[in-house]
Amino acid sequence: MTVSVGVFRPDDDRLTRAVELLEELGTEPIPDPMLAVESTDAVPRADADYTVLTSKTGVELAAQADWTPSGVVCAIGSSTADSLRAHGYSVDIVPDRFTSSGMVDALSDRVDGARVDVARSDHGSPVLTDGLEDAGAYVHETVLYRLTRPPRSGVSTELAATGEIDAVLFTSSLTVEHFLEAAAERGLQAEAIDGLAGAVVGAIGPPTHQTAEDAGIDVDVVSDRADFETLARTVIERMSERV
């Protein structure tokens, strides 16, 4: 029996690749984009001692704007680092833990008195900026893009409410929040949360895990790497153990 997997990537090449991967892994993807990217046309500072990029999307927007870094370039996560290199940038620091707190730990003994630009979305965690400020840095935040919920999102919430989805892959706290908003719009939030109790729920990283748990969603798998493929493979492996 083919299992169904809800995938919430933005409706671009990331969703296409996610669907292809899930099909290769023998599942039936349920594409339900929970994020849309709106560029602000901002560019990371060119005079920072340290610039922190937190996502592949941010890198792509910076590259499109012909950003030229002036100091140390830092990336949260392997996919962000890979994207930087693909666009011709050097990557100086990637933390051992692909989280905001992991980046703070990697920079805390380096940035006292330094100018640090954090270039990211409008939903970035204050853990990063507050932590760097506590370490003595002069922190500037460049909002490269806004993340919104596509108006037609939510088919996965209906399937969850009726117990017709076998797994879901939450890739950020915002995908959890938008899933719940879409369910609430349909008057199905409680039913969708209850329905996920019978599914394998995967989350990337501790913040996403915490957001889901706080909303009453039991998380079965927390990926130890901040990339979609690792999360997908780990969730499907867990599903096979249930058979």
mmCIF file of C-alpha atoms in Angstrom:
data_model
loop_
_atom_site.group_PDB
_atom_site.id
_atom_site.type_symbol
_atom_site.label_atom_id
_atom_site.label_comp_id
_atom_site.label_asym_id
_atom_site.label_seq_id
_atom_site.Cartn_x
_atom_site.Cartn_y
_atom_site.Cartn_z
ATOM 1 C CA MET A 1 0.000 0.000 0.000
ATOM 2 C CA THR A 2 1.367 3.406 -0.970
ATOM 3 C CA VAL A 3 1.662 5.861 1.896
ATOM 4 C CA SER A 4 0.783 9.543 1.558
ATOM 5 C CA VAL A 5 3.146 12.274 2.766
ATOM 6 C CA GLY A 6 2.251 15.944 3.194
ATOM 7 C CA VAL A 7 4.991 18.281 1.972
ATOM 8 C CA PHE A 8 4.826 22.023 2.614
ATOM 9 C CA ARG A 9 7.731 23.498 0.622
ATOM 10 C CA PRO A 10 7.287 26.790 -1.306
ATOM 11 C CA ASP A 11 5.768 26.318 -4.760
ATOM 12 C CA ASP A 12 8.997 26.516 -6.744
ATOM 13 C CA ASP A 13 11.887 24.177 -7.550
ATOM 14 C CA ARG A 14 12.043 23.157 -3.882
ATOM 15 C CA LEU A 15 8.563 21.678 -4.040
ATOM 16 C CA THR A 16 9.330 20.015 -7.372
ATOM 17 C CA ARG A 17 12.469 18.366 -5.970
ATOM 18 C CA ALA A 18 10.673 17.359 -2.781
ATOM 19 C CA VAL A 19 7.880 15.659 -4.730
ATOM 20 C CA GLU A 20 10.405 13.868 -6.951
ATOM 21 C CA LEU A 21 12.328 12.620 -3.918
ATOM 22 C CA LEU A 22 9.201 11.348 -2.180
ATOM 23 C CA GLU A 23 8.108 9.548 -5.335
ATOM 24 C CA GLU A 24 11.561 7.958 -5.637
ATOM 25 C CA LEU A 25 11.169 6.764 -2.054
ATOM 26 C CA GLY A 26 7.934 4.995 -2.976
ATOM 27 C CA THR A 27 5.430 7.344 -1.370
ATOM 28 C CA GLU A 28 2.510 9.404 -2.654
ATOM 29 C CA PRO A 29 3.405 13.084 -2.091
ATOM 30 C CA ILE A 30 0.657 15.489 -1.074
ATOM 31 C CA PRO A 31 2.082 18.863 -2.174
ATOM 32 C CA ASP A 32 0.523 21.640 -0.119
ATOM 33 C CA PRO A 33 2.724 24.772 -0.180
ATOM 34 C CA MET A 34 2.533 26.565 3.149
ATOM 35 C CA LEU A 35 5.059 29.283 2.317
ATOM 36 C CA ALA A 36 5.350 31.926 -0.373
ATOM 37 C CA VAL A 37 8.416 34.144 -0.716
ATOM 38 C CA GLU A 38 8.061 37.903 -1.303
ATOM 39 C CA SER A 39 11.347 39.707 -1.884
ATOM 40 C CA THR A 40 11.872 43.050 -0.138
ATOM 41 C CA ASP A 41 14.620 44.031 -2.624
ATOM 42 C CA ALA A 42 16.932 44.624 0.317
ATOM 43 C CA VAL A 43 20.624 43.691 0.071
ATOM 44 C CA PRO A 44 22.933 42.530 2.873
ATOM 45 C CA ARG A 45 25.292 45.230 4.092
ATOM 46 C CA ALA A 46 28.600 45.568 2.289
ATOM 47 C CA ASP A 47 30.454 46.926 5.322
ATOM 48 C CA ALA A 48 29.802 44.225 7.920
ATOM 49 C CA ASP A 49 32.601 42.373 9.664
ATOM 50 C CA TYR A 50 30.400 39.274 9.725
ATOM 51 C CA THR A 51 27.373 38.441 7.593
ATOM 52 C CA VAL A 52 25.081 35.607 8.630
ATOM 53 C CA LEU A 53 22.874 33.956 5.998
ATOM 54 C CA THR A 54 20.226 31.585 7.294
ATOM 55 C CA SER A 55 18.636 30.077 4.179
ATOM 56 C CA LYS A 56 19.131 29.167 0.543
ATOM 57 C CA THR A 57 16.383 31.644 -0.370
ATOM 58 C CA GLY A 58 18.293 34.467 1.276
ATOM 59 C CA VAL A 59 21.460 33.507 -0.570
ATOM 60 C CA GLU A 60 19.682 33.469 -3.926
ATOM 61 C CA LEU A 61 18.179 36.913 -3.342
ATOM 62 C CA ALA A 62 21.523 38.334 -2.212
ATOM 63 C CA ALA A 63 23.229 36.890 -5.276
ATOM 64 C CA GLN A 64 20.551 38.292 -7.604
ATOM 65 C CA ALA A 65 21.246 41.720 -6.103
ATOM 66 C CA ASP A 66 25.002 41.320 -6.799
ATOM 67 C CA TRP A 67 25.858 41.488 -3.108
ATOM 68 C CA THR A 68 29.583 41.690 -2.398
ATOM 69 C CA PRO A 69 30.551 40.677 1.149
ATOM 70 C CA SER A 70 33.240 42.636 2.959
ATOM 71 C CA GLY A 71 34.060 40.309 5.836
ATOM 72 C CA VAL A 72 33.452 36.845 7.239
ATOM 73 C CA VAL A 73 30.546 34.948 5.649
ATOM 74 C CA CYS A 74 28.593 32.608 7.945
ATOM 75 C CA ALA A 75 25.934 30.077 6.965
ATOM 76 C CA ILE A 76 23.401 28.253 9.103
ATOM 77 C CA GLY A 77 23.060 24.794 7.602
ATOM 78 C CA SER A 78 24.724 22.815 4.846
ATOM 79 C CA SER A 79 22.151 23.773 2.192
ATOM 80 C CA THR A 80 22.774 27.487 2.860
ATOM 81 C CA ALA A 81 26.525 26.936 2.681
ATOM 82 C CA ASP A 82 26.203 24.908 -0.529
ATOM 83 C CA SER A 83 24.096 27.636 -2.120
ATOM 84 C CA LEU A 84 26.645 30.292 -1.198
ATOM 85 C CA ARG A 85 29.443 28.289 -2.805
ATOM 86 C CA ALA A 86 27.315 27.617 -5.887
ATOM 87 C CA HIS A 87 26.939 31.374 -6.332
ATOM 88 C CA GLY A 88 30.671 31.943 -6.018
ATOM 89 C CA TYR A 89 30.870 33.042 -2.398
ATOM 90 C CA SER A 90 33.337 31.690 0.116
ATOM 91 C CA VAL A 91 31.922 30.282 3.340
ATOM 92 C CA ASP A 92 34.013 30.918 6.419
ATOM 93 C CA ILE A 93 31.873 29.586 9.272
ATOM 94 C CA VAL A 94 29.198 26.892 9.466
ATOM 95 C CA PRO A 95 28.193 25.990 13.032
ATOM 96 C CA ASP A 96 28.210 22.391 14.214
ATOM 97 C CA ARG A 97 24.534 22.762 15.093
ATOM 98 C CA PHE A 98 22.427 24.177 12.262
ATOM 99 C CA THR A 99 20.369 26.462 14.498
ATOM 100 C CA SER A 100 20.362 30.069 15.646
ATOM 101 C CA SER A 101 21.813 29.068 19.005
ATOM 102 C CA GLY A 102 24.440 27.012 17.206
ATOM 103 C CA MET A 103 25.539 30.086 15.252
ATOM 104 C CA VAL A 104 25.628 32.161 18.415
ATOM 105 C CA ASP A 105 27.885 29.567 20.031
ATOM 106 C CA ALA A 106 30.176 29.579 16.977
ATOM 107 C CA LEU A 107 30.525 33.374 16.968
ATOM 108 C CA SER A 108 30.228 34.371 20.618
ATOM 109 C CA ASP A 109 33.986 34.559 21.259
ATOM 110 C CA ARG A 110 34.689 36.379 17.955
ATOM 111 C CA VAL A 111 32.231 39.239 17.587
ATOM 112 C CA ASP A 112 32.758 41.522 20.583
ATOM 113 C CA GLY A 113 32.799 45.010 19.050
ATOM 114 C CA ALA A 114 32.214 43.685 15.523
ATOM 115 C CA ARG A 115 29.513 44.724 13.057
ATOM 116 C CA VAL A 116 27.290 41.748 12.275
ATOM 117 C CA ASP A 117 24.581 41.720 9.630
ATOM 118 C CA VAL A 118 21.943 39.000 9.908
ATOM 119 C CA ALA A 119 20.318 38.641 6.484
ATOM 120 C CA ARG A 120 17.142 36.565 6.519
ATOM 121 C CA SER A 121 13.342 36.486 6.356
ATOM 122 C CA ASP A 122 10.927 38.587 8.360
ATOM 123 C CA HIS A 123 10.245 35.573 10.614
ATOM 124 C CA GLY A 124 13.768 35.095 11.943
ATOM 125 C CA SER A 125 14.209 34.004 15.538
ATOM 126 C CA PRO A 126 15.383 36.633 18.055
ATOM 127 C CA VAL A 127 17.638 33.946 19.525
ATOM 128 C CA LEU A 128 20.241 34.794 16.882
ATOM 129 C CA THR A 129 20.187 38.583 17.067
ATOM 130 C CA ASP A 130 19.815 38.718 20.857
ATOM 131 C CA GLY A 131 22.586 36.170 21.345
ATOM 132 C CA LEU A 132 25.018 38.079 19.132
ATOM 133 C CA GLU A 133 24.194 41.342 20.882
ATOM 134 C CA ASP A 134 24.814 39.671 24.239
ATOM 135 C CA ALA A 135 28.225 38.627 22.871
ATOM 136 C CA GLY A 136 29.063 42.305 22.290
ATOM 137 C CA ALA A 137 28.307 42.607 18.572
ATOM 138 C CA TYR A 138 26.699 45.565 16.855
ATOM 139 C CA VAL A 139 23.889 43.710 15.127
ATOM 140 C CA HIS A 140 21.972 44.838 12.056
ATOM 141 C CA GLU A 141 19.146 42.776 10.587
ATOM 142 C CA THR A 142 18.503 42.900 6.845
ATOM 143 C CA VAL A 143 15.088 41.507 5.950
ATOM 144 C CA LEU A 144 15.611 40.001 2.501
ATOM 145 C CA TYR A 145 12.151 38.504 2.102
ATOM 146 C CA ARG A 146 8.771 38.028 3.696
ATOM 147 C CA LEU A 147 7.124 34.666 4.167
ATOM 148 C CA THR A 148 3.375 34.470 3.644
ATOM 149 C CA ARG A 149 0.830 31.668 3.353
ATOM 150 C CA PRO A 150 -0.522 30.943 -0.136
ATOM 151 C CA PRO A 151 -4.289 31.533 -0.201
ATOM 152 C CA ARG A 152 -5.119 28.083 -1.594
ATOM 153 C CA SER A 153 -3.085 26.100 0.912
ATOM 154 C CA GLY A 154 -4.693 23.563 3.204
ATOM 155 C CA VAL A 155 -5.651 20.383 1.339
ATOM 156 C CA SER A 156 -3.419 18.428 3.726
ATOM 157 C CA THR A 157 -5.396 19.690 6.720
ATOM 158 C CA GLU A 158 -8.577 18.177 5.307
ATOM 159 C CA LEU A 159 -6.839 14.828 4.812
ATOM 160 C CA ALA A 160 -5.384 14.973 8.306
ATOM 161 C CA ALA A 161 -8.800 15.695 9.788
ATOM 162 C CA THR A 162 -10.203 12.536 8.198
ATOM 163 C CA GLY A 163 -7.163 10.392 8.983
ATOM 164 C CA GLU A 164 -6.226 10.061 5.301
ATOM 165 C CA ILE A 165 -2.619 11.220 5.508
ATOM 166 C CA ASP A 166 0.171 8.941 6.684
ATOM 167 C CA ALA A 167 2.953 11.445 7.343
ATOM 168 C CA VAL A 168 3.724 15.165 7.269
ATOM 169 C CA LEU A 169 7.035 16.996 6.945
ATOM 170 C CA PHE A 170 7.277 20.300 8.808
ATOM 171 C CA THR A 171 10.373 22.194 7.704
ATOM 172 C CA SER A 172 10.015 25.301 9.887
ATOM 173 C CA SER A 173 7.920 26.690 12.694
ATOM 174 C CA LEU A 174 6.082 28.786 10.133
ATOM 175 C CA THR A 175 4.946 25.711 8.198
ATOM 176 C CA VAL A 176 3.397 24.443 11.430
ATOM 177 C CA GLU A 177 1.697 27.768 12.092
ATOM 178 C CA HIS A 178 0.378 28.044 8.540
ATOM 179 C CA PHE A 179 -0.880 24.451 8.613
ATOM 180 C CA LEU A 180 -2.864 25.295 11.743
ATOM 181 C CA GLU A 181 -4.169 28.563 10.231
ATOM 182 C CA ALA A 182 -5.357 26.734 7.113
ATOM 183 C CA ALA A 183 -7.085 24.143 9.263
ATOM 184 C CA ALA A 184 -8.719 26.833 11.400
ATOM 185 C CA GLU A 185 -10.067 28.584 8.291
ATOM 186 C CA ARG A 186 -11.842 25.339 7.439
ATOM 187 C CA GLY A 187 -13.091 24.861 10.994
ATOM 188 C CA LEU A 188 -10.961 21.718 11.257
ATOM 189 C CA GLN A 189 -8.050 22.655 13.501
ATOM 190 C CA ALA A 190 -8.886 20.297 16.378
ATOM 191 C CA GLU A 191 -9.753 17.481 13.987
ATOM 192 C CA ALA A 192 -6.525 17.976 11.999
ATOM 193 C CA ILE A 193 -4.396 17.861 15.149
ATOM 194 C CA ASP A 194 -6.206 14.727 16.314
ATOM 195 C CA GLY A 195 -5.781 13.155 12.880
ATOM 196 C CA LEU A 196 -2.018 13.676 12.961
ATOM 197 C CA ALA A 197 -1.840 11.472 16.042
ATOM 198 C CA GLY A 198 -2.149 8.513 13.680
ATOM 199 C CA ALA A 199 0.486 9.828 11.259
ATOM 200 C CA VAL A 200 4.265 10.039 11.418
ATOM 201 C CA VAL A 201 5.079 13.698 12.045
ATOM 202 C CA GLY A 202 8.544 14.941 11.115
ATOM 203 C CA ALA A 203 10.118 18.272 12.049
ATOM 204 C CA ILE A 204 13.402 19.914 11.145
ATOM 205 C CA GLY A 205 15.234 21.095 14.228
ATOM 206 C CA PRO A 206 14.274 21.871 17.819
ATOM 207 C CA PRO A 207 12.380 25.145 17.128
ATOM 208 C CA THR A 208 10.007 23.454 14.661
ATOM 209 C CA HIS A 209 9.599 20.533 17.040
ATOM 210 C CA GLN A 210 8.758 22.898 19.902
ATOM 211 C CA THR A 211 6.223 24.867 17.864
ATOM 212 C CA ALA A 212 4.414 21.677 16.892
ATOM 213 C CA GLU A 213 4.422 20.267 20.413
ATOM 214 C CA ASP A 214 3.167 23.581 21.846
ATOM 215 C CA ALA A 215 0.229 23.358 19.425
ATOM 216 C CA GLY A 216 -0.621 19.851 20.587
ATOM 217 C CA ILE A 217 0.942 18.016 17.627
ATOM 218 C CA ASP A 218 2.980 14.990 18.677
ATOM 219 C CA VAL A 219 6.270 14.885 16.754
ATOM 220 C CA ASP A 220 7.724 11.460 15.966
ATOM 221 C CA VAL A 221 10.922 12.432 14.140
ATOM 222 C CA VAL A 222 13.244 15.409 14.576
ATOM 223 C CA SER A 223 15.860 15.578 11.832
ATOM 224 C CA ASP A 224 19.434 16.012 13.059
ATOM 225 C CA ARG A 225 20.328 17.879 9.859
ATOM 226 C CA ALA A 226 18.629 20.990 8.554
ATOM 227 C CA ASP A 227 17.762 19.680 5.123
ATOM 228 C CA PHE A 228 14.614 18.277 3.576
ATOM 229 C CA GLU A 229 16.071 15.054 2.210
ATOM 230 C CA THR A 230 17.358 13.940 5.597
ATOM 231 C CA LEU A 231 13.964 14.652 7.173
ATOM 232 C CA ALA A 232 12.082 12.808 4.421
ATOM 233 C CA ARG A 233 14.281 9.725 4.546
ATOM 234 C CA THR A 234 14.157 9.572 8.336
ATOM 235 C CA VAL A 235 10.361 9.861 8.406
ATOM 236 C CA ILE A 236 9.896 7.190 5.740
ATOM 237 C CA GLU A 237 12.270 4.889 7.609
ATOM 238 C CA ARG A 238 10.143 5.386 10.725
ATOM 239 C CA MET A 239 7.013 4.629 8.720
ATOM 240 C CA SER A 240 8.509 1.356 7.492
ATOM 241 C CA GLU A 241 9.139 0.321 11.079
ATOM 242 C CA ARG A 242 5.420 0.670 11.765
ATOM 243 C CA VAL A 243 4.426 -1.758 9.028
#
